[in-house]
Amino acid sequence: MTKKTFILFFGVLLMGLPTQANNDVQKTVYGLIERITPGYASQYELELIEQTEGKDVYEIEGNGRKIILRGNNAVSLASAFNWYLKYTCNAHVSWFGNQLNLPDILPQPADKQRIVIEPKYRVYLNYCTVSYTAAWWNWERWQKELDYMAMNGINMPLFSLGLYEIWYNTLMRFNFTDLEARTFLSLPGHAAWQWMQNIHSEGGPLPTSTMKRQTQLAKQVLSRMLEFNMQPIQQGFSGFVPPLLKQKRPEAKIDMTKAWYGFAPSALVNPSDPLFVEFGKAFLEEQDKLFGSYGVYAADPFHERKPPVETSEYLHAVGVTINKLFQQFDKGCIWAMQSWSLREDIVKAVPRENLLILDLAGKRVRRDQGFWGYPTVIGNLHNFGGRINMHGDLHLLAANQYQDIKKVYPNVCGDGLFMEAVEQNPVYYDLAFEMFHRTDKVNIHTWLQQYAQRRYGARTVNTDQAMRLLLEGPYRRNTNGTERSSIVAARPALNVKKSGPNAGLGIPYDPLILFKAERLLLADAELLKHSKPYRFDVVDVMRQIMTNIGQPIHKKAAEAFEAKDKIAFTLHSGRFLQMLEDMDELLRTRPEYSFDRWLTEARSWGETKAEKDLMEQDATTLLTVWGAQEGNDPGIFDYAWREWSGLINGFYKVRWQKFYSMLQKHLDEGTGYSEEGLKLSHGRESFRANDFYISLGDWELDYTRQVNKARTPTTQGDEIEIAKRLFRKYEKLSAAYYQTKVSNADIIKTEKTYENLGE
């Protein structure tokens, strides 16, 4: 679709009329229905209707023979299909397998339903999402995500695929060589932070084959987005260029930024220099040649950086120049700007009709006076780095944040999900997506009962009670922010403060709640074992139980070391290491929790062995040390920690083994070890804080260079059987480690050996 075609498309959309020929829309949605429920498409009749007061709308009813789905576009029809599956068929579609136990003849809806979708924009994805989760996806996986997006009402996804070739072609116009251009481009695992202007040249040079393959994939993804009538957010330009451009255009005003977390400085063209518009126009033209232009462009000046000049005049000029560039290229277009590093002077330099602010966490709109009346999408960020931790405030979602904020700030016109990674916390996202379609609050207890029935294929007293316990535990109030740290993925220390550079350890609920919930879930295993989502939940709750109990186990080991109690130290450190092995075995049952799968998919993006090795190193680096350049130590190491099989046994467990061996040596030799006064980085010991961490850092960096780490099969074992066995084992352990008055002597006396606990 060309730029002019899309302007016509967008104009028709605003009039509330069908945006494609009826047959095209129907063909698109019938295709989705057949992919999700093969063999059932013929039982539906699809009809296009007009918008309601400029809002998307859909209807569901039956005529005694077929299921009638009506909607004003493909996303509305897909949403109607999903709502029918959920609330008439008690079926469920998720990232972790579907529960689609449908009769041969689909049931008729009890009553006609009509749902008007209040938010004009339903925005989805963060740049980080693509690197942290989708860096190695193929078309099959993207197609599933696009179907999932349409069924949940998403109509404005971020489209950041295909940027490699746009940048490459642009740099060719500025006299870069092939190698210079590909050296500038970071590999897929780290590409998100290049598009956000934080880093460049990470892991490359980028293979030509990877660039071409991503362009091909991007065209498939974009084509499906447009078939669904989605409005893609494309990449804009806000001054970020290769530092090498300073040599090629020495007369230009190009400012160098400071280093970002150990990465080399980047370059920004000053908005007052003619090169800014020249380069930006070239970039937008190359994007148009490859993909077309669709009217919404993302640009976030000085993302997580200070501007080279911090004056109102300079920042105003930045806003004026970027908006002028966009309007000259695509008159009437919209600039989409994240609130993450938003600056008032830039915002107010842009007419309100040309700017859409994306409030990623849905909080800054209140702090910044409703963003001064500018159109705003509020959202939830929820996950950082793809960290695996059960959390999220379901009460907050159920209260309908969008409606509450819109009452105060009428300029709020959209809702969104901006998580840094997906494929975690399914209950949170199921409710978050559903709230796009609701104008009222939701009774969270009733909703959870219905959710469990849809997800597991049956409603039982046990699953109802399990959901109530999860609501009381990890999904209680005030758990919506950054996830707590993992003792599993934490860099070892006597006093472990945190794993990644953000929130610390601690369990913000009674950890015994999860034991009660898991016991209830497992009690219905025979009835529910055929549900794939049920199998995932059994593993996920058991995983959280184990990582939680790892905290007091290690604390006991540290106390034993301080007390010079060799017997107790051996017991607790051994239990901790065995817990890591048990967790690795449990998680190997699920592909979503497989480091092997991640590495295998990464290697698939290379053609030659050298290219495959390059991709594996990039994929490994991101989840471990994260990265650094020019001889710098990693600054945000362990940011993207994952409790994944393969990564636990191959990386985290080895770190803990090295640490406990070091402590054991001190005990054997009668020498002391202290962490007092060590240099900290983001609240935990820095990468090379002492001799132990220097040695550990060398090993970690070497680990990122190793290749062919993945083993097959990527999944192994039965989820339910392994979960049952481990539950018995750790339920017994919980009696010792969650009773604060139990001494080491009592534990040793009561439980002679670790191995006997699970028998």
CSV table of N, CA and C in Angstrom, one decimal, residues 93 102 172 227 292 389 592 626 744:
chain,number,residue,atom,x,y,z
A,93,VAL,N,-7.9,-19.0,24.1
A,93,VAL,CA,-6.7,-18.9,23.2
A,93,VAL,C,-5.6,-18.1,24.0
A,102,LEU,N,-14.4,-27.9,21.6
A,102,LEU,CA,-15.6,-27.5,21.0
A,102,LEU,C,-16.5,-28.6,20.5
A,172,MET,N,23.8,4.0,2.5
A,172,MET,CA,24.3,4.0,1.1
A,172,MET,C,24.2,5.3,0.4
A,227,GLU,N,-4.2,-6.2,6.3
A,227,GLU,CA,-5.4,-7.0,6.1
A,227,GLU,C,-6.3,-6.9,7.2
A,292,GLY,N,6.0,1.2,2.1
A,292,GLY,CA,5.0,2.1,2.1
A,292,GLY,C,5.0,3.0,3.4
A,389,ASN,N,8.4,-13.9,36.7
A,389,ASN,CA,8.0,-13.8,38.1
A,389,ASN,C,6.5,-13.5,38.0
A,592,GLU,N,8.1,-22.7,26.4
A,592,GLU,CA,8.2,-21.3,26.7
A,592,GLU,C,9.3,-21.0,27.6
A,626,TRP,N,24.2,-8.9,29.4
A,626,TRP,CA,23.5,-7.9,28.6
A,626,TRP,C,24.4,-7.3,27.5
A,744,ASN,N,19.1,-24.4,62.6
A,744,ASN,CA,19.8,-25.4,61.7
A,744,ASN,C,19.9,-26.8,62.3
